[in-house]
Amino acid sequence: MLVTGASRGIGLATAERFARRDDVEQVVLVARDSPAFDAAVAHLTEVASPAVKVWPYRLDLADRAGVLELVDQVHATHGNVDVLVNNAGYTKPEPVHQIDFAEFERTMAVNLYAPFSVIQGLLHAGNRFSLIVNIASTAGLHGRSGWLTYSASKAAVINMSEVLREELAIYGTRVACISPGRTATDLRRTLAPEEDPTTIMQPEDVAAVIEMLSTDVGRFVDSTNLVVRQ
Ligand SMILES: NC(=O)c1ccc[n+]([C@@H]2O[C@H](COP(=O)([O-])OP(=O)(O)OC[C@H]3O[C@@H](n4cnc5c(N)ncnc54)[C@H](OP(=O)(O)O)[C@@H]3O)[C@@H](O)[C@H]2O)c1
C-alpha cells in the first residue's frame, strides 16, 4: 500500500494501522524530507509486523515531474500498489483579497493535482488498484470564510473521486473519498489556532475508517464521499 503525507497526522496513523497488519507486505510512505518524517519511519519500522517492509520516499508533491518519476520508481521497485491513500494536504488560509495566486496554485498542486498524478501515473505504469482512498474534507462540502483555496481544492477532490469511481470500476478498483471533520493535527492548528485539540477527533479515528475500507466489511461501504466527524 502507498500513503502520501505519512510523516504525521492522519497519514502517519493510517500507515501505522496498515504496517501492523499480517496481510500487508509493503508500506510505501511519501512526505517531504524532515526530522519528523525520519522519526515517523523509525517508529513505523519498529511497530510493523515482521512480514511488513516500510519504504520512505522523500518528495514535495507540488513537484509534478517529481511525482511522475516517483510513481514509476515505486511501481518498478515494489510492484503493484493495491491500496493507495492520497492523504497529503496543504492549506494557507487567507481572505480572498489577500490570496497570492502562487499559493492557490500550490494548494491545488498538493491537494488535487498530486493525487490525480499519482493515480494516472500508476495507471500508465499498468497498475491495478484494488482500492483508492482520497482524503477530501468537510471544507469541500461547505465553504468557510478564509478557506477559499483549501475548500475549492477539496471540493474538486470529492468530484474527481466520483468520476474515478465510475471510470475505474471496470478494473475492479473501488474508489472512496473521505471527508473528515475537525481532527487534531498540525493542519487543523493552522486553520483553527485557538481550538483545544483534545476536544476534537484524533488522527487515529480517521485512520480506523480508512483502514476499514480495505477490509471485507469495507467492500460493502458504498460511498464516494464518506463524512467522518464527531
Ligand atoms: N485535520 C483536519 O481537521 C482535517 C479535516 C479534513 C481533512 N483533512 C485532510 O486530511 C489530510 C491529512 O492532513 P492532517 O490533518 O493529518 O495534516 P498534517 O498532520 O498537517 O499532515 C499533512 C501531511 O501532508 C504532507 N504534506 C503536506 N504538504 C506536502 C507536500 N508539498 N509534499 C509532500 N507531503 C506534503 C505532510 O508532510 P510534510 O509536511 O512532512 O512533507 C504531512 O505528512 C489532508 O488532506 C487534510 O486536508 C484534515
Coordinates of C-alpha atoms and ligand atoms in Angstrom, one line a residue:
M1 CA 0.0 0.0 0.0
L2 CA 1.1 3.6 -0.5
V3 CA 0.1 6.6 1.7
T4 CA 1.1 10.2 1.0
G5 CA 1.5 12.7 3.8
A6 CA 2.8 9.9 6.1
S7 CA 5.1 12.0 8.3
R8 CA 2.4 12.9 10.8
G9 CA -1.3 13.3 11.5
I10 CA -3.9 11.2 9.7
G11 CA -1.3 9.8 7.2
L12 CA 1.0 8.5 9.9
A13 CA -1.8 7.0 11.9
T14 CA -3.1 5.3 8.7
A15 CA 0.4 3.9 7.8
E16 CA 0.7 2.5 11.3
R17 CA -2.6 0.6 11.0
F18 CA -1.5 -1.0 7.7
A19 CA 2.0 -1.6 9.0
R20 CA 0.7 -3.6 12.0
R21 CA -1.3 -6.0 9.7
D22 CA -0.2 -9.5 8.8
D23 CA -1.7 -9.5 5.3
V24 CA 0.3 -6.4 4.1
E25 CA 3.7 -6.8 2.5
Q26 CA 5.0 -3.3 1.9
V27 CA 4.0 0.1 3.1
V28 CA 5.3 2.9 0.9
L29 CA 5.4 6.3 2.5
V30 CA 5.6 9.7 0.9
A31 CA 6.4 13.1 2.5
R32 CA 9.0 15.8 2.3
D33 CA 12.4 15.3 3.8
S34 CA 12.3 16.3 7.5
P35 CA 13.3 15.1 11.0
A36 CA 9.6 14.4 11.6
F37 CA 9.5 12.0 8.6
D38 CA 12.7 10.3 9.8
A39 CA 11.1 9.8 13.2
A40 CA 7.9 8.5 11.6
V41 CA 9.8 6.0 9.5
A42 CA 11.8 4.8 12.6
H43 CA 8.5 4.4 14.6
L44 CA 6.7 2.5 11.8
T45 CA 9.7 0.2 11.2
E46 CA 9.7 -0.6 15.0
V47 CA 6.0 -1.3 15.3
A48 CA 5.5 -3.0 11.9
S49 CA 4.5 -6.7 11.9
P50 CA 7.5 -8.9 10.9
A51 CA 6.1 -9.5 7.4
V52 CA 5.9 -5.8 6.6
K53 CA 8.6 -3.7 5.0
V54 CA 8.4 0.1 5.3
W55 CA 9.7 2.2 2.4
P56 CA 10.0 6.0 2.7
Y57 CA 10.2 8.3 -0.3
R58 CA 11.0 12.0 0.2
L59 CA 9.3 14.4 -2.2
D60 CA 7.5 17.7 -2.4
L61 CA 4.2 16.6 -4.0
A62 CA 3.8 20.0 -5.6
D63 CA 6.6 19.0 -8.0
R64 CA 4.6 17.2 -10.7
A65 CA 7.7 15.9 -12.6
G66 CA 9.0 14.5 -9.4
V67 CA 5.6 12.8 -8.7
L68 CA 5.6 11.1 -12.1
E69 CA 9.2 9.9 -11.5
L70 CA 8.3 8.7 -8.1
V71 CA 5.3 6.6 -9.2
D72 CA 7.4 5.0 -12.0
Q73 CA 10.1 4.2 -9.4
V74 CA 7.6 2.8 -6.9
H75 CA 5.9 0.6 -9.5
A76 CA 9.2 -0.7 -10.8
T77 CA 10.7 -1.3 -7.3
H78 CA 7.7 -2.6 -5.3
G79 CA 5.3 -3.9 -7.9
N80 CA 1.6 -3.3 -7.9
V81 CA 0.1 -0.8 -5.5
D82 CA -3.1 -2.5 -4.3
V83 CA -4.2 0.2 -1.8
L84 CA -3.5 3.9 -2.4
V85 CA -4.3 6.5 0.2
N86 CA -4.0 10.1 -1.2
N87 CA -3.8 11.9 2.1
A88 CA -1.2 14.7 1.9
G89 CA -2.8 18.1 2.3
Y90 CA -1.8 21.7 2.4
T91 CA -3.5 24.9 3.4
K92 CA -2.7 28.6 3.9
P93 CA -6.0 30.2 5.0
E94 CA -6.4 33.8 3.7
P95 CA -9.3 36.1 2.8
V96 CA -10.0 36.5 -0.9
H97 CA -8.3 39.9 -1.2
Q98 CA -5.0 38.6 0.2
I99 CA -4.7 35.3 -1.7
D100 CA -1.4 35.1 -3.6
F101 CA -2.1 33.2 -6.8
A102 CA 1.0 31.1 -6.4
E103 CA -0.4 29.9 -3.0
F104 CA -3.6 28.9 -4.7
E105 CA -1.6 27.0 -7.3
R106 CA 0.4 25.3 -4.6
T107 CA -2.7 24.3 -2.8
M108 CA -4.2 22.8 -5.9
A109 CA -0.9 21.1 -6.8
V110 CA -0.6 19.3 -3.4
N111 CA -4.3 18.6 -2.7
L112 CA -5.7 17.9 -6.2
Y113 CA -3.0 17.5 -9.0
A114 CA -0.7 15.3 -6.9
P115 CA -3.5 12.7 -6.1
F116 CA -4.5 12.8 -9.8
S117 CA -0.9 12.4 -11.0
V118 CA -0.2 9.5 -8.6
I119 CA -3.3 7.7 -9.8
Q120 CA -2.8 8.4 -13.5
G121 CA 1.0 7.7 -13.4
L122 CA 0.4 4.4 -11.8
L123 CA -2.4 3.5 -14.2
H124 CA 0.0 4.3 -17.1
A125 CA 2.6 2.0 -15.5
G126 CA 0.0 -0.8 -15.7
N127 CA -1.0 -0.7 -12.0
R128 CA -4.3 -2.3 -11.0
F129 CA -5.6 -0.8 -7.7
S130 CA -8.0 -2.7 -5.5
L131 CA -8.8 0.4 -3.5
I132 CA -8.1 4.2 -3.8
V133 CA -9.0 6.4 -0.9
N134 CA -8.8 10.1 -1.5
I135 CA -8.8 12.4 1.6
A136 CA -11.0 15.5 1.0
S137 CA -12.6 17.5 3.8
T138 CA -16.0 18.7 5.0
A139 CA -14.5 22.1 3.9
G140 CA -15.0 20.7 0.4
L141 CA -18.8 20.4 1.1
H142 CA -19.3 23.7 2.8
G143 CA -17.1 26.7 2.1
R144 CA -15.8 28.6 5.1
S145 CA -14.8 32.2 5.2
G146 CA -11.0 32.5 4.8
W147 CA -10.6 28.9 3.4
L148 CA -11.2 29.7 -0.3
T149 CA -8.2 27.9 -1.7
Y150 CA -8.5 24.9 0.6
S151 CA -12.2 24.5 0.2
A152 CA -12.0 24.7 -3.6
S153 CA -9.3 22.1 -3.8
K154 CA -11.2 19.7 -1.5
A155 CA -14.5 20.2 -3.5
A156 CA -12.5 19.2 -6.6
V157 CA -11.2 16.1 -4.8
I158 CA -14.7 15.0 -4.0
N159 CA -15.8 15.4 -7.5
M160 CA -12.7 13.8 -9.0
S161 CA -13.3 10.8 -6.8
E162 CA -16.8 10.3 -8.2
V163 CA -15.5 10.3 -11.8
L164 CA -12.7 7.9 -10.9
R165 CA -15.1 5.6 -9.2
E166 CA -17.2 5.3 -12.3
E167 CA -14.2 5.0 -14.7
L168 CA -12.2 2.5 -12.7
A169 CA -15.0 0.2 -11.7
I170 CA -14.4 -1.8 -14.8
Y171 CA -10.9 -2.8 -13.5
G172 CA -12.4 -3.9 -10.2
T173 CA -11.0 -0.8 -8.4
R174 CA -13.0 0.7 -5.6
V175 CA -12.6 4.5 -5.2
A176 CA -13.6 6.1 -2.0
C177 CA -13.4 9.6 -0.8
I178 CA -13.3 10.5 2.9
S179 CA -14.2 14.0 4.2
P180 CA -13.0 14.3 7.8
G181 CA -14.3 17.0 10.1
R182 CA -12.1 18.7 12.7
T183 CA -9.2 16.4 13.5
A184 CA -6.3 17.2 15.9
T185 CA -3.3 17.7 13.6
D186 CA -0.9 20.4 12.6
L187 CA -3.1 21.3 9.6
R188 CA -6.1 21.8 11.9
R189 CA -3.9 24.0 14.1
T190 CA -3.2 26.2 11.0
L191 CA -6.9 26.5 10.3
A192 CA -8.1 27.0 13.9
P193 CA -5.2 28.0 16.1
E194 CA -7.4 28.8 19.2
E195 CA -9.0 25.4 19.4
D196 CA -8.3 22.8 22.1
P197 CA -7.2 19.7 20.2
T198 CA -8.4 17.4 23.0
T199 CA -12.0 18.3 22.2
I200 CA -12.0 17.1 18.6
M201 CA -11.4 13.9 16.6
Q202 CA -7.9 12.3 16.8
P203 CA -6.0 11.2 13.7
E204 CA -6.3 7.6 14.8
D205 CA -10.1 7.8 14.5
V206 CA -10.0 8.8 10.8
A207 CA -7.2 6.2 10.2
A208 CA -9.5 3.5 11.5
V209 CA -12.2 4.4 9.0
I210 CA -9.6 4.5 6.1
E211 CA -8.4 1.0 7.1
M212 CA -11.9 -0.3 7.4
L213 CA -12.5 0.5 3.8
S214 CA -9.7 -2.0 2.9
T215 CA -11.3 -4.9 4.8
D216 CA -14.0 -7.3 3.9
V217 CA -16.6 -5.0 5.6
G218 CA -15.3 -2.0 3.6
R219 CA -16.4 -3.7 0.4
F220 CA -20.0 -3.0 1.4
V221 CA -19.5 0.7 2.1
D222 CA -20.8 2.3 -1.0
S223 CA -19.8 5.9 -0.8
T224 CA -17.6 8.2 -2.8
N225 CA -17.7 10.8 0.0
L226 CA -17.9 9.4 3.4
V227 CA -18.1 12.1 6.0
V228 CA -16.2 11.2 9.2
R229 CA -16.8 13.6 12.1
Q230 CA -17.5 13.8 15.8
Ligands
LIG1 N1 -7.0 17.8 10.4 C1 -8.3 18.1 10.0 O1 -9.1 18.7 10.7 C2 -8.7 17.7 8.6 C3 -10.0 17.8 8.2 C4 -10.4 17.4 7.0 C5 -9.5 16.9 6.1 N2 -8.2 16.8 6.4 C6 -7.2 16.3 5.4 O2 -6.5 15.2 6.0 C7 -5.3 15.1 5.3 C8 -4.2 14.9 6.3 O3 -4.0 16.1 7.0 P1 -3.7 16.1 8.5 O4 -4.8 16.8 9.2 O5 -3.2 14.8 9.0 O6 -2.5 17.2 8.5 P2 -0.9 17.2 8.9 O7 -0.8 16.5 10.2 O8 -0.5 18.6 8.8 O9 -0.2 16.3 7.8 C9 -0.2 16.7 6.5 C10 0.7 15.7 5.7 O10 0.7 16.1 4.4 C11 2.1 16.2 4.0 N3 2.3 17.2 3.0 C12 1.9 18.5 3.1 N4 2.4 19.2 2.0 C13 3.2 18.3 1.3 C14 3.9 18.4 0.1 N5 4.1 19.5 -0.6 N6 4.6 17.3 -0.3 C15 4.5 16.1 0.4 N7 3.8 16.0 1.5 C16 3.1 17.0 2.0 C17 2.8 16.5 5.3 O11 4.2 16.0 5.1 P3 5.4 17.0 5.3 O12 4.9 18.4 5.7 O13 6.3 16.3 6.3 O14 6.1 17.0 3.9 C18 2.1 15.6 6.3 O15 2.6 14.3 6.3 C19 -5.1 16.3 4.4 O16 -5.5 16.0 3.1 C20 -6.1 17.3 5.0 O17 -6.6 18.3 4.1 C21 -7.7 17.2 7.7

